[in-house]
mmCIF file of C-alpha atoms and ligand atoms in Angstrom:
data_model
loop_
_atom_site.group_PDB
_atom_site.id
_atom_site.type_symbol
_atom_site.label_atom_id
_atom_site.label_comp_id
_atom_site.label_asym_id
_atom_site.label_seq_id
_atom_site.Cartn_x
_atom_site.Cartn_y
_atom_site.Cartn_z
ATOM 1 C CA MET A 11 0.000 0.000 0.000
ATOM 2 C CA LYS A 12 1.268 3.492 -0.774
ATOM 3 C CA LYS A 13 1.959 5.855 2.107
ATOM 4 C CA ILE A 14 -0.423 8.792 2.342
ATOM 5 C CA ILE A 15 0.789 12.336 2.901
ATOM 6 C CA ALA A 16 -2.264 14.466 3.619
ATOM 7 C CA ALA A 17 -2.599 18.244 3.965
ATOM 8 C CA ASN A 18 -5.348 19.536 6.253
ATOM 9 C CA TRP A 19 -5.599 23.230 5.421
ATOM 10 C CA LYS A 20 -8.239 23.810 8.110
ATOM 11 C CA MET A 21 -9.791 27.311 7.834
ATOM 12 C CA ASN A 22 -7.042 28.687 5.599
ATOM 13 C CA LYS A 23 -6.886 29.680 1.915
ATOM 14 C CA ASN A 24 -9.582 31.144 -0.302
ATOM 15 C CA SER A 25 -9.941 29.724 -3.822
ATOM 16 C CA LYS A 26 -7.226 31.916 -5.322
ATOM 17 C CA GLU A 27 -4.721 31.092 -2.581
ATOM 18 C CA ALA A 28 -5.572 27.384 -2.777
ATOM 19 C CA VAL A 29 -5.009 27.286 -6.542
ATOM 20 C CA GLU A 30 -1.719 29.196 -6.180
ATOM 21 C CA THR A 31 -0.417 26.755 -3.553
ATOM 22 C CA ILE A 32 -1.457 23.689 -5.572
ATOM 23 C CA THR A 33 0.154 25.106 -8.720
ATOM 24 C CA GLU A 34 3.374 25.922 -6.858
ATOM 25 C CA LEU A 35 3.450 22.504 -5.181
ATOM 26 C CA SER A 36 3.007 20.758 -8.496
ATOM 27 C CA ALA A 37 5.806 22.843 -10.047
ATOM 28 C CA ILE A 38 8.234 22.014 -7.198
ATOM 29 C CA LEU A 39 7.420 18.304 -7.595
ATOM 30 C CA ASN A 40 7.610 18.391 -11.421
ATOM 31 C CA ASN A 41 3.977 17.345 -11.432
ATOM 32 C CA SER A 42 4.771 13.876 -10.080
ATOM 33 C CA LEU A 43 4.996 12.152 -6.714
ATOM 34 C CA PRO A 44 7.712 9.979 -5.227
ATOM 35 C CA ASP A 45 7.063 6.259 -5.768
ATOM 36 C CA GLU A 46 4.889 4.684 -3.110
ATOM 37 C CA LYS A 47 3.318 7.965 -1.972
ATOM 38 C CA GLU A 48 -0.188 9.369 -2.397
ATOM 39 C CA VAL A 49 -0.973 13.004 -1.617
ATOM 40 C CA ILE A 50 -4.419 14.149 -0.502
ATOM 41 C CA ILE A 51 -5.217 17.838 0.037
ATOM 42 C CA PHE A 52 -8.138 18.961 2.238
ATOM 43 C CA PRO A 53 -8.996 22.602 1.435
ATOM 44 C CA PRO A 54 -11.934 24.407 3.078
ATOM 45 C CA PHE A 55 -15.314 23.709 1.385
ATOM 46 C CA ILE A 56 -15.356 27.094 -0.331
ATOM 47 C CA SER A 57 -12.025 26.379 -2.091
ATOM 48 C CA LEU A 58 -12.611 22.704 -2.829
ATOM 49 C CA GLU A 59 -13.937 22.887 -6.375
ATOM 50 C CA ALA A 60 -11.331 25.449 -7.463
ATOM 51 C CA SER A 61 -8.673 23.141 -5.969
ATOM 52 C CA THR A 62 -9.838 20.028 -7.798
ATOM 53 C CA HIS A 63 -9.840 22.039 -11.051
ATOM 54 C CA ALA A 64 -6.505 23.795 -10.433
ATOM 55 C CA LEU A 65 -4.444 21.441 -12.605
ATOM 56 C CA VAL A 66 -5.515 19.787 -15.853
ATOM 57 C CA SER A 67 -3.955 16.516 -14.770
ATOM 58 C CA GLY A 68 -2.246 16.749 -11.428
ATOM 59 C CA PRO A 69 -0.853 14.115 -9.090
ATOM 60 C CA PHE A 70 -2.993 15.122 -6.112
ATOM 61 C CA GLN A 71 -6.238 13.789 -4.682
ATOM 62 C CA PHE A 72 -8.645 15.997 -2.776
ATOM 63 C CA GLY A 73 -11.009 15.785 0.131
ATOM 64 C CA ALA A 74 -13.359 17.805 2.316
ATOM 65 C CA GLN A 75 -12.736 18.478 5.996
ATOM 66 C CA ASP A 76 -16.229 17.455 7.079
ATOM 67 C CA ILE A 77 -19.649 16.218 5.911
ATOM 68 C CA TYR A 78 -23.161 16.002 7.249
ATOM 69 C CA PRO A 79 -24.517 12.431 7.342
ATOM 70 C CA ALA A 80 -27.653 12.931 5.230
ATOM 71 C CA LYS A 81 -28.376 12.895 1.506
ATOM 72 C CA GLU A 82 -29.995 16.339 1.385
ATOM 73 C CA GLY A 83 -32.548 18.412 3.238
ATOM 74 C CA ALA A 84 -33.043 21.064 5.897
ATOM 75 C CA PHE A 85 -29.566 21.114 7.447
ATOM 76 C CA THR A 86 -28.559 24.769 7.315
ATOM 77 C CA GLY A 87 -24.867 25.305 6.770
ATOM 78 C CA GLU A 88 -24.091 21.658 6.081
ATOM 79 C CA ILE A 89 -22.619 19.850 3.071
ATOM 80 C CA SER A 90 -23.557 16.361 1.825
ATOM 81 C CA PRO A 91 -21.261 13.624 0.509
ATOM 82 C CA SER A 92 -22.754 13.924 -2.995
ATOM 83 C CA MET A 93 -21.866 17.645 -3.056
ATOM 84 C CA ILE A 94 -18.280 16.782 -2.189
ATOM 85 C CA LEU A 95 -18.139 14.131 -4.916
ATOM 86 C CA ASP A 96 -19.673 16.642 -7.328
ATOM 87 C CA ALA A 97 -16.875 19.116 -6.479
ATOM 88 C CA GLY A 98 -14.393 16.516 -7.729
ATOM 89 C CA ALA A 99 -13.162 15.284 -4.348
ATOM 90 C CA ALA A 100 -12.940 11.660 -3.248
ATOM 91 C CA TRP A 101 -12.060 11.885 0.448
ATOM 92 C CA VAL A 102 -13.387 13.316 3.697
ATOM 93 C CA LEU A 103 -11.966 13.741 7.200
ATOM 94 C CA THR A 104 -14.113 12.629 10.128
ATOM 95 C CA GLY A 105 -13.571 13.034 13.843
ATOM 96 C CA HIS A 106 -10.859 15.662 13.660
ATOM 97 C CA SER A 107 -10.041 16.823 17.180
ATOM 98 C CA GLU A 108 -10.964 20.417 16.380
ATOM 99 C CA ARG A 109 -14.457 19.240 15.443
ATOM 100 C CA ARG A 110 -14.635 17.039 18.535
ATOM 101 C CA HIS A 111 -13.415 19.721 20.932
ATOM 102 C CA ILE A 112 -14.466 23.067 19.434
ATOM 103 C CA LEU A 113 -17.694 21.887 17.794
ATOM 104 C CA HIS A 114 -18.530 19.227 20.404
ATOM 105 C CA GLU A 115 -18.897 16.255 18.047
ATOM 106 C CA ASN A 116 -19.137 12.991 19.952
ATOM 107 C CA ASN A 117 -18.090 9.475 18.966
ATOM 108 C CA THR A 118 -21.629 8.519 17.898
ATOM 109 C CA PHE A 119 -21.901 11.439 15.484
ATOM 110 C CA VAL A 120 -18.403 10.783 14.140
ATOM 111 C CA GLY A 121 -19.474 7.179 13.570
ATOM 112 C CA GLN A 122 -22.587 8.268 11.672
ATOM 113 C CA LYS A 123 -20.509 10.539 9.454
ATOM 114 C CA THR A 124 -17.917 7.835 8.811
ATOM 115 C CA SER A 125 -20.376 5.120 7.800
ATOM 116 C CA PHE A 126 -22.563 7.466 5.752
ATOM 117 C CA ALA A 127 -19.603 8.925 3.855
ATOM 118 C CA LEU A 128 -18.270 5.454 3.022
ATOM 119 C CA ALA A 129 -21.720 4.242 1.970
ATOM 120 C CA CYS A 130 -22.015 7.263 -0.358
ATOM 121 C CA GLY A 131 -18.736 6.437 -2.078
ATOM 122 C CA LEU A 132 -16.344 8.809 -0.332
ATOM 123 C CA ASN A 133 -13.105 7.487 1.132
ATOM 124 C CA VAL A 134 -12.565 8.432 4.769
ATOM 125 C CA ILE A 135 -9.684 9.440 7.008
ATOM 126 C CA ALA A 136 -11.132 8.988 10.501
ATOM 127 C CA CYS A 137 -9.177 10.806 13.212
ATOM 128 C CA VAL A 138 -8.652 9.630 16.771
ATOM 129 C CA GLY A 139 -6.445 10.801 19.619
ATOM 130 C CA GLU A 140 -6.319 11.580 23.304
ATOM 131 C CA THR A 141 -6.075 14.881 25.184
ATOM 132 C CA LEU A 142 -3.132 15.575 27.483
ATOM 133 C CA GLU A 143 -5.404 15.110 30.486
ATOM 134 C CA GLU A 144 -6.500 11.684 29.238
ATOM 135 C CA ARG A 145 -2.906 10.657 28.510
ATOM 136 C CA GLU A 146 -1.695 11.744 31.938
ATOM 137 C CA ALA A 147 -4.571 9.853 33.561
ATOM 138 C CA GLY A 148 -3.410 6.664 31.783
ATOM 139 C CA LYS A 149 -6.500 6.530 29.583
ATOM 140 C CA LEU A 150 -4.869 6.255 26.154
ATOM 141 C CA TYR A 151 -6.084 2.698 25.525
ATOM 142 C CA ASP A 152 -9.631 3.396 26.719
ATOM 143 C CA VAL A 153 -9.959 6.577 24.688
ATOM 144 C CA LEU A 154 -8.711 4.940 21.485
ATOM 145 C CA THR A 155 -10.969 1.929 22.097
ATOM 146 C CA ALA A 156 -14.089 4.062 22.542
ATOM 147 C CA GLN A 157 -13.262 6.281 19.579
ATOM 148 C CA LEU A 158 -12.511 3.416 17.198
ATOM 149 C CA ASN A 159 -15.370 1.162 18.304
ATOM 150 C CA GLN A 160 -17.941 3.895 17.831
ATOM 151 C CA THR A 161 -16.406 5.509 14.765
ATOM 152 C CA LEU A 162 -16.296 2.173 12.960
ATOM 153 C CA ALA A 163 -19.465 0.675 14.454
ATOM 154 C CA LYS A 164 -21.484 0.485 11.239
ATOM 155 C CA LEU A 165 -19.066 0.142 8.373
ATOM 156 C CA PRO A 166 -20.681 -0.728 5.045
ATOM 157 C CA THR A 167 -19.737 -4.181 3.734
ATOM 158 C CA PRO A 168 -17.910 -5.160 1.685
ATOM 159 C CA LEU A 169 -15.393 -2.342 2.108
ATOM 160 C CA SER A 170 -12.077 -2.356 0.311
ATOM 161 C CA PRO A 171 -9.352 -1.600 2.842
ATOM 162 C CA GLU A 172 -7.775 1.325 0.992
ATOM 163 C CA ARG A 173 -11.012 3.343 1.390
ATOM 164 C CA LEU A 174 -10.761 3.689 5.168
ATOM 165 C CA VAL A 175 -7.711 5.276 6.783
ATOM 166 C CA ILE A 176 -7.184 6.055 10.473
ATOM 167 C CA ALA A 177 -5.238 9.116 11.622
ATOM 168 C CA TYR A 178 -3.752 9.149 15.115
ATOM 169 C CA GLU A 179 -3.551 12.765 16.200
ATOM 170 C CA PRO A 180 -2.812 13.288 19.892
ATOM 171 C CA VAL A 181 -4.701 16.471 20.742
ATOM 172 C CA TRP A 182 -1.798 17.878 22.750
ATOM 173 C CA ALA A 183 0.489 17.679 19.692
ATOM 174 C CA ILE A 184 -1.795 19.531 17.274
ATOM 175 C CA GLY A 185 -0.648 23.028 16.404
ATOM 176 C CA THR A 186 1.451 23.159 19.560
ATOM 177 C CA GLY A 187 4.884 22.448 18.119
ATOM 178 C CA LYS A 188 5.052 19.403 20.472
ATOM 179 C CA THR A 189 5.446 16.227 18.461
ATOM 180 C CA ALA A 190 4.752 12.954 20.182
ATOM 181 C CA ASN A 191 8.055 11.118 20.659
ATOM 182 C CA ASN A 192 8.797 7.986 18.665
ATOM 183 C CA GLU A 193 7.837 5.635 21.516
ATOM 184 C CA ASP A 194 4.484 7.400 21.984
ATOM 185 C CA ILE A 195 3.726 7.111 18.283
ATOM 186 C CA ILE A 196 4.773 3.454 18.048
ATOM 187 C CA GLU A 197 2.705 2.577 21.131
ATOM 188 C CA ALA A 198 -0.455 4.345 19.959
ATOM 189 C CA HIS A 199 -0.236 2.979 16.412
ATOM 190 C CA ALA A 200 0.258 -0.550 17.742
ATOM 191 C CA ILE A 201 -2.830 -0.173 19.943
ATOM 192 C CA ILE A 202 -4.830 1.095 16.969
ATOM 193 C CA ARG A 203 -3.673 -1.802 14.746
ATOM 194 C CA GLU A 204 -4.626 -4.276 17.468
ATOM 195 C CA LEU A 205 -8.063 -2.711 18.010
ATOM 196 C CA LEU A 206 -8.688 -2.658 14.262
ATOM 197 C CA LYS A 207 -8.082 -6.412 14.135
ATOM 198 C CA ASP A 208 -11.210 -6.948 16.228
ATOM 199 C CA ILE A 209 -13.277 -4.371 14.388
ATOM 200 C CA ILE A 210 -12.246 -4.920 10.779
ATOM 201 C CA GLY A 211 -10.773 -8.403 10.793
ATOM 202 C CA THR A 212 -8.320 -9.927 8.398
ATOM 203 C CA SER A 213 -7.745 -6.965 6.077
ATOM 204 C CA VAL A 214 -6.387 -4.880 8.960
ATOM 205 C CA SER A 215 -2.800 -5.116 7.707
ATOM 206 C CA GLN A 216 -3.953 -3.117 4.680
ATOM 207 C CA THR A 217 -5.585 -0.355 6.730
ATOM 208 C CA ARG A 218 -3.306 2.639 6.724
ATOM 209 C CA ILE A 219 -2.677 4.501 9.976
ATOM 210 C CA LEU A 220 -1.392 8.084 9.676
ATOM 211 C CA TYR A 221 0.301 10.192 12.334
ATOM 212 C CA GLY A 222 -0.615 13.868 12.729
ATOM 213 C CA GLY A 223 0.482 16.571 15.165
ATOM 214 C CA SER A 224 3.211 19.153 14.543
ATOM 215 C CA VAL A 225 4.683 17.233 11.597
ATOM 216 C CA LYS A 226 7.182 19.379 9.722
ATOM 217 C CA ALA A 227 9.924 19.014 7.152
ATOM 218 C CA GLU A 228 12.481 18.441 9.938
ATOM 219 C CA ASN A 229 10.739 15.467 11.605
ATOM 220 C CA ALA A 230 8.737 13.897 8.749
ATOM 221 C CA SER A 231 11.387 11.472 7.497
ATOM 222 C CA GLU A 232 11.941 10.020 10.966
ATOM 223 C CA ILE A 233 8.245 9.659 11.822
ATOM 224 C CA ILE A 234 7.237 8.073 8.534
ATOM 225 C CA LYS A 235 9.730 5.233 9.045
ATOM 226 C CA LEU A 236 8.269 4.177 12.402
ATOM 227 C CA GLU A 237 6.484 0.862 12.761
ATOM 228 C CA ASN A 238 2.804 0.979 11.781
ATOM 229 C CA VAL A 239 3.079 4.549 10.468
ATOM 230 C CA ASP A 240 1.587 4.488 6.976
ATOM 231 C CA GLY A 241 1.581 8.212 6.342
ATOM 232 C CA LEU A 242 1.235 11.694 7.787
ATOM 233 C CA LEU A 243 -1.605 14.170 8.287
ATOM 234 C CA VAL A 244 -0.112 17.645 8.242
ATOM 235 C CA GLY A 245 -1.680 20.934 9.327
ATOM 236 C CA GLY A 246 0.426 24.094 9.608
ATOM 237 C CA ALA A 247 3.419 22.814 7.625
ATOM 238 C CA SER A 248 1.195 21.944 4.653
ATOM 239 C CA LEU A 249 0.149 25.542 4.055
ATOM 240 C CA LYS A 250 3.358 26.513 2.261
ATOM 241 C CA ALA A 251 4.113 24.590 -0.926
ATOM 242 C CA GLU A 252 7.827 24.499 -0.221
ATOM 243 C CA SER A 253 7.589 22.946 3.258
ATOM 244 C CA PHE A 254 4.828 20.516 2.221
ATOM 245 C CA ALA A 255 6.906 19.403 -0.789
ATOM 246 C CA LYS A 256 9.785 18.592 1.570
ATOM 247 C CA ILE A 257 7.445 16.479 3.719
ATOM 248 C CA ILE A 258 6.129 14.660 0.629
ATOM 249 C CA CYS A 259 9.686 13.837 -0.429
ATOM 250 C CA ALA A 260 10.905 12.971 3.093
HETATM 251 P P1 13P B 310 -0.500 20.618 12.890
HETATM 252 O O1 13P B 310 0.341 19.891 11.891
HETATM 253 O O2 13P B 310 -0.627 22.097 12.612
HETATM 254 O O3 13P B 310 -0.092 20.309 14.297
HETATM 255 O O4 13P B 310 -1.990 20.058 12.737
HETATM 256 C C1 13P B 310 -2.190 18.683 12.727
HETATM 257 C C2 13P B 310 -3.572 18.417 12.307
HETATM 258 O O5 13P B 310 -4.512 18.729 13.030
HETATM 259 C C3 13P B 310 -3.801 17.809 10.995
HETATM 260 O O6 13P B 310 -5.115 17.391 10.861
#
């Protein structure tokens, strides 16, 4: 399976800025990716369609940062999976810690979004991770268990393994400049792989697990080599084409 390097642009970049960054990134990379890597960019909704149309034939895939788990209807402010597909994107993030903590999304709702998105044909990167308080209270295993069990409670079947990706993003490492150390990452990814065995079954070795949290050009090559790390989910350091290109090539 190829490693995934994903850019979560969060609430940054209007359409013009998104297109400029994608064009610059493609130019730095000579419009091609290193072997065995896939790159997925998650612009804000408002810049998504411009992003998917930025290059005539580019090496990047695209996704939305969120969805609402319904086909259509009276859900003011929300966006459906079919609208995301229509904008030319194939992926969606679910359960990002900023949505859990700032917008109060719980595991049940994250689970509804995950299963609905997959059933509608979107591929999903489902995010999990503990707060500092939970880590210090020794609750890492319990938090990951609850998040994964509920997020993946109603997966559509059959589901090809490349369509569902898990991202481990410890909340205390997001946007803080504090990266989890190698042992922390190896431990959490091993727990996730083990939990996935029970939930998904035999194809678990093909389920990619990404690390996210203060990844930058300087630490990417070390993190991506760790056991059970199948890619990176990058926030701040993905906003500039030059630094994101270095992470892609790390
Ligand atoms: P930073 O890379 O800015 O810490 O953000 C990580 C993240 O939340 C990616 O989804």
